[in-house]
Coordinates of N, CA and C in Angstrom, one line a residue:
M1 N 0.8 -1.2 0.0 CA 0.0 0.0 0.0 C 0.9 1.2 0.0
T2 N 0.3 2.4 -0.4 CA 1.0 3.6 -0.5 C 0.1 4.7 0.2
K3 N 0.8 5.7 0.8 CA 0.1 6.8 1.4 C 0.8 8.1 1.0
S4 N -0.1 9.1 0.6 CA 0.4 10.4 0.3 C -0.5 11.4 0.8
Y5 N 0.0 12.7 1.0 CA -0.8 13.7 1.6 C -0.8 14.9 0.6
A6 N -1.9 15.7 0.6 CA -1.9 16.9 -0.2 C -1.4 18.0 0.7
V7 N -0.3 18.7 0.2 CA 0.2 19.9 0.9 C 0.2 21.0 -0.1
G8 N -0.8 21.9 0.0 CA -1.0 22.9 -1.0 C -1.3 22.3 -2.3
Q9 N -0.6 22.6 -3.4 CA -0.9 22.1 -4.7 C -0.1 20.8 -5.0
E10 N 0.7 20.4 -4.0 CA 1.5 19.2 -4.2 C 1.1 18.0 -3.3
R11 N 1.5 16.8 -3.7 CA 1.3 15.7 -2.9 C 2.6 15.2 -2.4
V12 N 2.6 14.9 -1.1 CA 3.9 14.5 -0.4 C 3.7 13.0 -0.1
L13 N 4.7 12.2 -0.6 CA 4.7 10.7 -0.4 C 5.1 10.4 1.0
A14 N 4.3 9.7 1.8 CA 4.6 9.3 3.1 C 5.1 7.8 3.2
L15 N 4.4 7.0 2.4 CA 4.8 5.5 2.3 C 4.7 5.1 0.9
R16 N 5.6 4.2 0.5 CA 5.7 3.8 -0.9 C 5.7 2.3 -1.0
N17 N 4.7 1.7 -1.6 CA 4.6 0.3 -1.9 C 5.1 -0.6 -0.7
V18 N 4.4 -0.4 0.4 CA 4.7 -1.2 1.6 C 4.0 -2.6 1.5
N19 N 4.7 -3.6 1.6 CA 4.1 -5.0 1.6 C 4.5 -5.7 2.9
L20 N 3.5 -6.0 3.7 CA 3.8 -6.4 5.1 C 2.7 -7.4 5.6
E21 N 3.2 -8.4 6.3 CA 2.3 -9.3 6.9 C 2.8 -9.5 8.4
I22 N 1.8 -9.3 9.3 CA 2.1 -9.5 10.7 C 1.3 -10.7 11.2
R23 N 1.9 -11.6 11.8 CA 1.2 -12.8 12.2 C 0.8 -12.7 13.7
R24 N -0.3 -13.4 14.0 CA -0.9 -13.3 15.3 C 0.2 -13.8 16.4
G25 N 0.3 -13.0 17.4 CA 1.2 -13.3 18.5 C 2.7 -12.9 18.3
E26 N 3.0 -12.2 17.3 CA 4.3 -11.7 17.0 C 4.6 -10.4 17.8
F27 N 5.8 -10.1 18.1 CA 6.3 -8.9 18.6 C 7.2 -8.2 17.6
I28 N 6.6 -7.1 16.9 CA 7.3 -6.5 15.8 C 7.8 -5.1 16.2
A29 N 9.0 -4.8 15.8 CA 9.6 -3.5 16.0 C 9.8 -2.8 14.6
I30 N 9.3 -1.6 14.4 CA 9.5 -0.9 13.2 C 10.4 0.3 13.5
T31 N 11.6 0.3 12.7 CA 12.6 1.2 12.9 C 12.9 2.0 11.7
G32 N 13.6 3.1 11.8 CA 14.0 4.0 10.7 C 14.2 5.4 11.1
L33 N 14.8 6.2 10.3 CA 15.0 7.6 10.6 C 13.7 8.4 10.6
S34 N 13.7 9.5 11.2 CA 12.5 10.4 11.2 C 12.2 10.7 9.8
G35 N 10.9 10.8 9.5 CA 10.4 11.2 8.2 C 10.3 10.1 7.2
Q36 N 10.5 8.8 7.7 CA 10.4 7.7 6.8 C 9.0 7.0 6.8
G37 N 8.1 7.5 7.6 CA 6.7 7.0 7.6 C 6.3 6.0 8.6
K38 N 7.2 5.9 9.7 CA 6.9 4.9 10.7 C 5.5 5.1 11.4
T39 N 5.3 6.4 11.8 CA 4.0 6.7 12.5 C 2.8 6.6 11.5
T40 N 3.1 7.0 10.3 CA 2.0 6.9 9.3 C 1.6 5.4 9.1
L41 N 2.6 4.5 9.0 CA 2.4 3.1 8.9 C 1.6 2.6 10.1
L42 N 2.0 3.0 11.3 CA 1.4 2.5 12.5 C -0.1 2.9 12.5
N43 N -0.3 4.2 12.1 CA -1.7 4.7 12.2 C -2.6 4.0 11.2
I44 N -2.1 3.6 10.0 CA -2.9 2.9 9.1 C -3.2 1.5 9.6
L45 N -2.2 0.8 10.1 CA -2.4 -0.5 10.7 C -3.4 -0.5 11.8
A46 N -3.4 0.6 12.6 CA -4.3 0.7 13.7 C -5.7 1.3 13.4
C47 N -6.0 1.4 12.1 CA -7.3 1.9 11.6 C -7.5 3.4 12.0
L48 N -6.4 4.1 12.3 CA -6.5 5.5 12.6 C -6.4 6.4 11.3
D49 N -6.0 5.8 10.2 CA -5.8 6.4 8.9 C -6.1 5.4 7.8
R50 N -6.2 5.9 6.6 CA -6.5 5.0 5.5 C -5.4 5.2 4.4
P51 N -5.0 4.2 3.7 CA -4.0 4.3 2.7 C -4.5 5.1 1.5
S52 N -3.7 5.7 0.7 CA -4.1 6.3 -0.6 C -4.4 5.2 -1.6
S53 N -3.7 4.1 -1.6 CA -3.9 3.0 -2.5 C -3.4 1.8 -1.8
G54 N -3.9 0.6 -2.3 CA -3.5 -0.6 -1.7 C -4.6 -1.2 -0.8
R55 N -4.4 -2.3 -0.2 CA -5.4 -3.0 0.6 C -4.8 -3.4 2.0
V56 N -5.6 -3.2 3.0 CA -5.1 -3.6 4.4 C -6.2 -4.5 5.0
F57 N -5.7 -5.6 5.6 CA -6.6 -6.6 6.2 C -6.3 -6.8 7.6
L58 N -7.3 -7.0 8.4 CA -7.2 -7.4 9.8 C -8.1 -8.5 10.1
D59 N -7.5 -9.7 10.5 CA -8.3 -10.9 10.7 C -9.2 -11.2 9.5
G60 N -8.6 -11.0 8.3 CA -9.3 -11.4 7.1 C -10.3 -10.3 6.6
V61 N -10.5 -9.3 7.3 CA -11.5 -8.2 6.9 C -10.7 -7.1 6.2
E62 N -11.2 -6.7 5.0 CA -10.6 -5.6 4.3 C -11.0 -4.3 4.9
L63 N -10.1 -3.5 5.5 CA -10.5 -2.3 6.2 C -11.0 -1.3 5.3
E64 N -10.6 -1.2 4.0 CA -11.1 -0.2 3.1 C -12.6 -0.3 2.9
K65 N -13.2 -1.4 3.1 CA -14.6 -1.6 2.8 C -15.5 -1.3 4.0
L66 N -14.8 -0.9 5.1 CA -15.6 -0.6 6.3 C -15.9 0.9 6.4
R67 N -17.1 1.2 6.9 CA -17.4 2.6 7.2 C -16.7 3.1 8.4
D68 N -16.6 4.4 8.6 CA -15.9 5.0 9.8 C -16.5 4.4 11.1
S69 N -17.8 4.2 11.2 CA -18.4 3.7 12.4 C -18.0 2.3 12.7
Q70 N -17.8 1.5 11.6 CA -17.3 0.1 11.7 C -15.9 0.1 12.1
L71 N -15.1 1.0 11.6 CA -13.7 1.1 12.0 C -13.5 1.4 13.5
A72 N -14.4 2.3 13.9 CA -14.4 2.8 15.3 C -14.7 1.6 16.2
K73 N -15.6 0.7 15.9 CA -16.0 -0.4 16.6 C -14.8 -1.4 16.6
L74 N -14.2 -1.6 15.4 CA -13.0 -2.5 15.3 C -11.9 -2.1 16.2
R75 N -11.6 -0.7 16.2 CA -10.6 -0.2 17.1 C -10.9 -0.5 18.6
R76 N -12.1 -0.3 18.9 CA -12.5 -0.5 20.3 C -12.4 -2.0 20.8
D77 N -12.8 -2.9 19.9 CA -12.9 -4.3 20.2 C -11.6 -5.1 20.1
K78 N -10.7 -4.7 19.1 CA -9.6 -5.5 18.8 C -8.2 -4.8 18.9
I79 N -8.2 -3.5 19.1 CA -6.9 -2.8 19.0 C -6.7 -1.9 20.2
G80 N -5.5 -1.9 20.7 CA -5.1 -1.0 21.8 C -4.0 -0.1 21.2
F81 N -4.0 1.2 21.5 CA -2.9 2.1 20.9 C -2.3 2.8 22.1
V82 N -1.0 2.8 22.1 CA -0.2 3.5 23.1 C 0.6 4.7 22.5
F83 N 0.3 5.9 22.9 CA 0.9 7.1 22.3 C 2.2 7.5 23.0
Q84 N 3.1 8.0 22.2 CA 4.3 8.5 22.8 C 4.1 9.6 23.8
S85 N 3.1 10.4 23.6 CA 2.8 11.5 24.6 C 1.8 11.2 25.6
F86 N 1.5 9.9 25.7 CA 0.6 9.3 26.7 C -0.9 9.6 26.3
N87 N -1.2 10.9 26.0 CA -2.6 11.3 25.7 C -3.6 10.9 26.8
L88 N -3.2 11.0 28.0 CA -4.2 10.9 29.1 C -5.0 12.2 29.3
L89 N -6.2 12.1 29.7 CA -7.0 13.3 29.9 C -6.6 13.9 31.2
P90 N -6.2 15.1 31.3 CA -5.6 15.7 32.5 C -6.6 15.9 33.6
Y91 N -7.9 16.0 33.3 CA -8.9 16.2 34.3 C -9.5 14.9 34.9
L92 N -9.0 13.8 34.4 CA -9.4 12.5 35.0 C -8.2 11.9 35.7
N93 N -8.5 11.1 36.7 CA -7.4 10.4 37.4 C -7.1 9.1 36.6
A94 N -6.1 8.3 37.1 CA -5.6 7.2 36.4 C -6.7 6.2 36.1
R95 N -7.5 5.9 37.2 CA -8.6 4.9 37.0 C -9.6 5.4 36.0
E96 N -10.0 6.6 36.1 CA -11.0 7.2 35.2 C -10.5 7.2 33.7
N97 N -9.2 7.4 33.5 CA -8.7 7.3 32.2 C -8.8 5.9 31.6
V98 N -8.6 4.9 32.4 CA -8.8 3.5 32.0 C -10.2 3.2 31.8
E99 N -11.1 3.6 32.7 CA -12.5 3.3 32.6 C -13.1 3.9 31.3
L100 N -12.7 5.1 31.0 CA -13.3 5.8 29.8 C -13.1 5.0 28.6
A101 N -12.0 4.2 28.4 CA -11.8 3.4 27.2 C -12.9 2.3 27.1
M102 N -13.6 2.0 28.2 CA -14.6 0.9 28.1 C -16.0 1.5 27.9
E103 N -16.2 2.8 27.8 CA -17.5 3.3 27.5 C -18.1 2.8 26.2
G104 N -19.3 2.3 26.3 CA -19.9 1.8 25.1 C -19.7 0.4 24.7
N105 N -19.0 -0.3 25.6 CA -18.7 -1.8 25.3 C -19.7 -2.7 26.0
G106 N -20.7 -2.2 26.6 CA -21.7 -3.0 27.2 C -21.5 -3.4 28.7
K107 N -20.3 -3.1 29.2 CA -20.0 -3.4 30.6 C -20.7 -2.5 31.6
S108 N -21.1 -3.0 32.7 CA -21.7 -2.2 33.7 C -20.6 -1.3 34.4
H109 N -21.1 -0.3 35.1 CA -20.1 0.6 35.8 C -19.2 -0.2 36.8
D110 N -19.8 -1.1 37.5 CA -19.0 -1.9 38.4 C -18.0 -2.8 37.7
D111 N -18.4 -3.4 36.6 CA -17.4 -4.2 35.8 C -16.3 -3.3 35.3
R112 N -16.6 -2.1 34.8 CA -15.6 -1.2 34.3 C -14.6 -0.8 35.4
L113 N -15.2 -0.6 36.6 CA -14.4 -0.2 37.7 C -13.4 -1.3 38.1
K114 N -14.0 -2.5 38.2 CA -13.2 -3.7 38.6 C -12.1 -3.9 37.6
R115 N -12.4 -3.8 36.3 CA -11.4 -4.0 35.2 C -10.3 -3.0 35.3
A116 N -10.7 -1.7 35.6 CA -9.7 -0.7 35.7 C -8.7 -0.9 36.8
H117 N -9.2 -1.3 38.0 CA -8.4 -1.6 39.1 C -7.4 -2.8 38.8
E118 N -7.9 -3.8 38.1 CA -7.1 -5.0 37.8 C -6.0 -4.6 36.9
L119 N -6.3 -3.8 35.9 CA -5.3 -3.4 34.9 C -4.2 -2.5 35.5
L120 N -4.6 -1.6 36.3 CA -3.7 -0.7 37.0 C -2.8 -1.4 37.9
A121 N -3.3 -2.4 38.6 CA -2.5 -3.3 39.5 C -1.5 -4.1 38.7
M122 N -1.9 -4.6 37.5 CA -1.0 -5.4 36.7 C 0.2 -4.5 36.2
V123 N 0.0 -3.3 35.9 CA 1.1 -2.4 35.5 C 1.8 -1.7 36.6
G124 N 1.4 -1.9 37.8 CA 2.1 -1.4 39.0 C 1.7 0.0 39.4
I125 N 0.4 0.3 39.3 CA -0.1 1.6 39.7 C -1.0 1.5 40.9
T126 N -0.9 0.4 41.6 CA -1.7 0.2 42.9 C -1.4 1.3 43.9
G127 N -2.4 1.9 44.4 CA -2.2 3.0 45.4 C -2.2 4.4 44.8
R128 N -2.1 4.5 43.5 CA -2.0 5.8 42.8 C -3.2 5.9 41.8
E129 N -4.2 5.1 41.9 CA -5.3 5.1 40.9 C -6.0 6.4 40.9
E130 N -6.1 7.1 42.0 CA -6.9 8.3 42.1 C -6.0 9.6 41.8
H131 N -4.8 9.4 41.4 CA -3.9 10.5 41.0 C -4.2 10.9 39.6
R132 N -4.2 12.2 39.3 CA -4.3 12.7 38.0 C -3.0 12.7 37.3
P133 N -2.9 12.8 36.0 CA -1.6 12.7 35.3 C -0.5 13.6 35.8
S134 N -0.9 14.8 36.2 CA 0.1 15.8 36.7 C 0.8 15.3 37.9
R135 N 0.2 14.4 38.7 CA 0.9 13.9 39.9 C 1.5 12.5 39.7
L136 N 1.6 12.1 38.4 CA 2.3 10.9 38.1 C 3.6 11.1 37.3
S137 N 4.6 10.3 37.5 CA 5.8 10.4 36.8 C 5.6 10.0 35.3
A138 N 6.5 10.3 34.4 CA 6.4 9.9 33.0 C 6.2 8.4 32.9
G139 N 7.0 7.6 33.6 CA 6.8 6.2 33.6 C 5.5 5.7 34.0
E140 N 5.0 6.3 35.1 CA 3.6 6.0 35.6 C 2.6 6.3 34.6
Q141 N 2.7 7.5 34.0 CA 1.7 7.9 33.0 C 1.7 6.9 31.8
Q142 N 2.9 6.4 31.4 CA 2.9 5.4 30.3 C 2.3 4.1 30.7
R143 N 2.5 3.7 32.0 CA 1.8 2.5 32.5 C 0.3 2.6 32.5
V144 N -0.2 3.8 32.8 CA -1.6 4.0 32.8 C -2.1 3.9 31.3
A145 N -1.3 4.5 30.4 CA -1.6 4.5 29.0 C -1.7 3.0 28.5
I146 N -0.8 2.2 29.0 CA -0.8 0.8 28.6 C -2.0 0.1 29.1
A147 N -2.4 0.4 30.4 CA -3.6 -0.2 31.0 C -4.8 0.2 30.2
R148 N -4.9 1.5 29.8 CA -6.0 1.9 29.0 C -6.1 1.2 27.7
A149 N -4.9 0.9 27.1 CA -4.9 0.2 25.8 C -5.4 -1.2 25.9
L150 N -5.3 -1.8 27.1 CA -5.7 -3.2 27.4 C -7.1 -3.3 27.9
A151 N -7.8 -2.2 28.0 CA -9.1 -2.2 28.7 C -10.1 -3.1 28.1
N152 N -10.1 -3.2 26.7 CA -11.1 -4.0 26.1 C -10.5 -5.3 25.5
N153 N -9.5 -5.8 26.2 CA -8.9 -7.1 25.8 C -8.5 -7.1 24.3
P154 N -7.7 -6.2 23.8 CA -7.4 -6.2 22.4 C -6.5 -7.4 22.0
S155 N -6.6 -7.8 20.7 CA -5.7 -8.9 20.3 C -4.4 -8.3 19.8
V156 N -4.3 -7.0 19.5 CA -3.1 -6.4 19.1 C -2.9 -5.0 19.7
I157 N -1.7 -4.7 20.1 CA -1.4 -3.4 20.6 C -0.4 -2.7 19.7
F158 N -0.7 -1.5 19.3 CA 0.2 -0.7 18.5 C 0.8 0.4 19.4
A159 N 2.1 0.6 19.5 CA 2.7 1.5 20.4 C 3.7 2.4 19.6
D160 N 3.5 3.7 19.7 CA 4.3 4.7 19.0 C 5.3 5.3 19.9
E161 N 6.6 4.8 19.8 CA 7.7 5.3 20.7 C 7.3 5.2 22.2
P162 N 6.8 4.1 22.6 CA 6.3 4.0 24.0 C 7.4 4.3 25.1
T163 N 8.7 4.2 24.7 CA 9.7 4.5 25.7 C 10.5 5.8 25.4
G164 N 10.0 6.5 24.4 CA 10.8 7.7 23.9 C 11.0 8.8 24.9
N165 N 10.1 9.0 25.9 CA 10.2 10.0 26.9 C 10.7 9.5 28.2
L166 N 11.2 8.3 28.3 CA 11.5 7.7 29.6 C 13.0 7.5 29.7
D167 N 13.5 7.5 31.0 CA 14.9 7.1 31.3 C 15.1 5.6 31.1
G168 N 16.4 5.2 31.1 CA 16.7 3.9 30.7 C 16.1 2.8 31.7
K169 N 16.0 3.1 33.0 CA 15.5 2.2 33.9 C 14.0 2.0 33.7
T170 N 13.3 3.1 33.5 CA 11.8 3.1 33.3 C 11.5 2.5 31.9
R171 N 12.4 2.8 30.9 CA 12.2 2.2 29.6 C 12.2 0.6 29.7
N172 N 13.1 0.1 30.5 CA 13.2 -1.4 30.6 C 11.9 -1.9 31.3
K173 N 11.3 -1.2 32.2 CA 10.1 -1.7 32.9 C 8.9 -1.7 31.9
I174 N 8.8 -0.6 31.1 CA 7.8 -0.6 30.1 C 7.9 -1.7 29.1
L175 N 9.2 -1.9 28.6 CA 9.5 -3.0 27.7 C 9.1 -4.3 28.3
G176 N 9.4 -4.5 29.6 CA 9.0 -5.7 30.3 C 7.5 -6.0 30.3
I177 N 6.7 -4.9 30.5 CA 5.3 -5.1 30.5 C 4.8 -5.5 29.1
L178 N 5.4 -4.9 28.0 CA 5.0 -5.3 26.7 C 5.4 -6.8 26.4
M179 N 6.6 -7.1 26.8 CA 7.1 -8.5 26.6 C 6.2 -9.5 27.4
N180 N 5.8 -9.1 28.6 CA 4.9 -10.0 29.4 C 3.6 -10.2 28.6
L181 N 3.0 -9.2 28.1 CA 1.7 -9.3 27.4 C 1.9 -10.2 26.2
N182 N 3.0 -10.1 25.5 CA 3.2 -11.0 24.3 C 3.4 -12.4 24.7
L183 N 4.3 -12.6 25.7 CA 4.7 -14.0 26.0 C 3.6 -14.7 26.9
Q184 N 3.0 -14.0 27.8 CA 2.1 -14.6 28.7 C 0.7 -14.7 28.1
R185 N 0.3 -13.6 27.4 CA -1.1 -13.5 27.0 C -1.3 -13.7 25.5
G186 N -0.2 -13.7 24.7 CA -0.3 -13.9 23.3 C -0.8 -12.7 22.5
V187 N -0.7 -11.5 23.2 CA -1.1 -10.3 22.5 C 0.0 -9.9 21.5
T188 N -0.5 -9.6 20.3 CA 0.4 -9.1 19.2 C 0.8 -7.7 19.5
I189 N 2.1 -7.4 19.4 CA 2.7 -6.1 19.8 C 3.4 -5.6 18.5
V190 N 3.1 -4.4 18.1 CA 3.8 -3.7 17.1 C 4.2 -2.3 17.6
V191 N 5.6 -2.2 17.7 CA 6.2 -1.0 18.3 C 7.0 -0.2 17.2
V192 N 6.7 1.1 17.2 CA 7.6 2.0 16.4 C 8.6 2.6 17.4
T193 N 9.9 2.5 17.1 CA 10.9 2.9 18.0 C 12.2 3.4 17.3
H194 N 12.8 4.4 18.0 CA 14.2 4.8 17.6 C 15.2 4.1 18.5
D195 N 14.8 3.4 19.5 CA 15.7 2.9 20.5 C 16.2 1.5 20.0
D196 N 17.5 1.4 19.8 CA 18.0 0.1 19.3 C 17.9 -1.0 20.3
H197 N 17.9 -0.7 21.6 CA 17.7 -1.7 22.6 C 16.3 -2.3 22.6
V198 N 15.3 -1.4 22.5 CA 13.9 -1.9 22.4 C 13.7 -2.7 21.2
A199 N 14.2 -2.2 20.0 CA 14.0 -2.9 18.8 C 14.7 -4.3 18.8
G200 N 15.9 -4.3 19.4 CA 16.7 -5.6 19.5 C 16.0 -6.7 20.3
E201 N 15.1 -6.3 21.3 CA 14.5 -7.3 22.1 C 13.2 -7.8 21.4
A202 N 12.8 -7.3 20.3 CA 11.6 -7.7 19.6 C 11.8 -9.1 18.9
E203 N 10.8 -9.6 18.4 CA 10.9 -10.9 17.6 C 11.3 -10.7 16.2
R204 N 10.8 -9.6 15.6 CA 11.1 -9.3 14.2 C 11.3 -7.8 14.1
I205 N 12.3 -7.3 13.4 CA 12.6 -5.9 13.3 C 12.5 -5.5 11.8
L206 N 11.6 -4.6 11.5 CA 11.4 -4.1 10.2 C 12.1 -2.7 10.0
Q207 N 12.8 -2.6 9.0 CA 13.6 -1.3 8.8 C 13.0 -0.5 7.6
L208 N 12.5 0.7 8.0 CA 11.9 1.6 7.0 C 12.9 2.5 6.4
R209 N 13.1 2.4 5.1 CA 14.0 3.4 4.5 C 13.4 3.7 3.1
Q210 N 13.6 5.0 2.7 CA 13.0 5.5 1.5 C 11.5 5.3 1.4
R211 N 10.9 5.3 2.7 CA 9.5 5.3 2.9 C 8.9 3.9 2.5
T212 N 9.7 2.9 2.6 CA 9.2 1.5 2.4 C 10.0 0.6 3.2
I213 N 9.6 -0.7 3.3 CA 10.4 -1.6 4.1 C 11.5 -2.2 3.3
L214 N 12.7 -1.9 3.6 CA 13.9 -2.3 2.8 C 14.7 -3.3 3.6
G215 N 14.4 -3.7 4.8 CA 15.2 -4.6 5.5 C 14.4 -5.3 6.6
E216 N 14.8 -6.5 7.0 CA 14.1 -7.2 8.1 C 15.2 -8.1 8.7
K217 N 15.1 -8.2 10.1 CA 16.0 -9.2 10.8 C 15.3 -9.6 12.0
K218 N 15.9 -10.7 12.6 CA 15.3 -11.3 13.8 C 15.9 -10.5 15.0
G219 N 15.0 -10.4 16.0 CA 15.5 -9.9 17.3 C 15.7 -11.0 18.3
N220 N 16.0 -10.6 19.5 CA 16.3 -11.6 20.6 C 15.1 -12.5 20.9
L221 N 13.9 -11.9 20.8 CA 12.8 -12.7 21.2 C 12.5 -13.9 20.3
A222 N 12.9 -13.7 19.0 CA 12.8 -14.8 18.1 C 13.6 -16.0 18.5
N223 N 14.8 -15.7 19.0 CA 15.7 -16.8 19.5 C 15.2 -17.4 20.7
R224 N 14.6 -16.6 21.6 CA 14.1 -17.1 22.9 C 12.9 -18.1 22.6
K225 N 12.0 -17.6 21.7 CA 10.8 -18.5 21.4 C 11.2 -19.8 20.7
A226 N 12.3 -19.7 19.9 CA 12.7 -20.9 19.1 C 13.4 -21.9 20.0
E227 N 14.2 -21.4 21.0 CA 15.0 -22.2 21.8 C 14.2 -22.8 23.0
K228 N 13.4 -22.0 23.6 CA 12.7 -22.4 24.8 C 11.2 -21.9 24.7
P229 N 10.4 -22.6 23.8 CA 9.1 -22.1 23.6 C 8.2 -22.1 24.8
T230 N 8.5 -22.9 25.8 CA 7.7 -23.0 27.0 C 8.3 -22.2 28.2
A231 N 9.5 -21.9 28.1 CA 10.2 -21.3 29.3 C 10.1 -19.7 29.3
T232 N 9.6 -19.2 28.2 CA 9.6 -17.7 28.1 C 8.3 -17.1 28.7
T233 N 7.3 -18.0 29.0 CA 6.1 -17.5 29.6 C 6.3 -17.0 31.0
L234 N 5.9 -15.8 31.3 CA 6.1 -15.3 32.7 C 5.0 -15.7 33.6
K235 N 5.2 -15.7 34.9 CA 4.2 -16.1 35.9 C 3.0 -15.2 35.8
S236 N 1.8 -15.8 35.9 CA 0.6 -15.0 35.8 C 0.4 -14.0 36.9
T237 N 1.1 -14.2 38.0 CA 1.0 -13.2 39.1 C 2.0 -12.1 39.0
E238 N 2.9 -12.2 38.0 CA 4.0 -11.2 37.9 C 3.4 -9.9 37.5
S239 N 3.8 -8.8 38.2 CA 3.4 -7.5 37.8 C 4.6 -6.6 38.0
I240 N 4.5 -5.3 37.6 CA 5.6 -4.4 37.8 C 5.4 -3.6 39.1
D241 N 6.4 -3.7 40.0 CA 6.3 -3.0 41.3 C 6.5 -1.5 41.1
A242 N 5.6 -0.7 41.6 CA 5.7 0.7 41.4 C 6.5 1.4 42.5
D243 N 6.9 0.6 43.6 CA 7.6 1.3 44.7 C 8.9 1.9 44.3
D244 N 9.6 1.4 43.3 CA 10.9 1.9 42.9 C 10.7 3.3 42.2
E245 N 9.5 3.7 41.9 CA 9.3 5.0 41.3 C 8.8 6.1 42.2
E246 N 8.7 5.7 43.5 CA 8.3 6.7 44.5 C 9.2 7.9 44.5
G247 N 8.7 9.1 44.6 CA 9.5 10.3 44.6 C 9.9 10.7 43.3
E248 N 9.4 10.1 42.2 CA 9.8 10.5 40.8 C 8.7 11.3 40.2
E249 N 7.8 11.8 40.9 CA 6.7 12.6 40.3 C 7.3 13.8 39.5
D250 N 6.7 14.0 38.3 CA 7.2 15.1 37.5 C 6.8 16.5 38.1
D251 N 7.6 17.5 38.0 CA 7.2 18.8 38.4 C 6.4 19.4 37.2
Q252 N 5.1 19.6 37.5 CA 4.2 20.2 36.4 C 3.3 21.2 37.0

């Protein structure tokens, strides 16, 4: 598929003849220099944008044939998206931000509340559920964003530079959460990243150059899955402890 944008009287090419298949349960990293179309590709895969030409399928459904309302339902039911800038609503606390993602999915208020607490506990935000984003560190905000992305049990999570605003220690914790979701729960993960460490830990690394995919290689996760397919699963009770981030609230 190809994607271009109208800029004044000209059209700017964002993606050129991209041919890509992502299999269920993979952990994919998309890398490349700025301006090569990484975020554009992610947005199209996540049903946030449409290609100018070509065809995109999700679970055998051709997305170009769906109306906007159908795409919105598909995003709600099957897709979780993690933004680089978190995109948490500042006037809602952590729990409310996660609950909001479940509006319209048929769950009762009590069920949404229970689900939000469970997800926040899983990502290590226990005890800080009632804090608004301004009282959470960058790492904590990203954890809330991941919990929000998981609210409706998506089969695939798309993450745009999920560790881009974080220090190395917190980056590793966020990467650990994503790895856990892939290994333990079978969630397909597609990450856009400039971070060589994050990319290297993925299962498959796609390299965007000249606005198309010109390279691919295996990451560490491919070797782990091939060598020890049963040993990579993490314990179901494992979560990320938030205690080590105490005192790291951002000054805002």
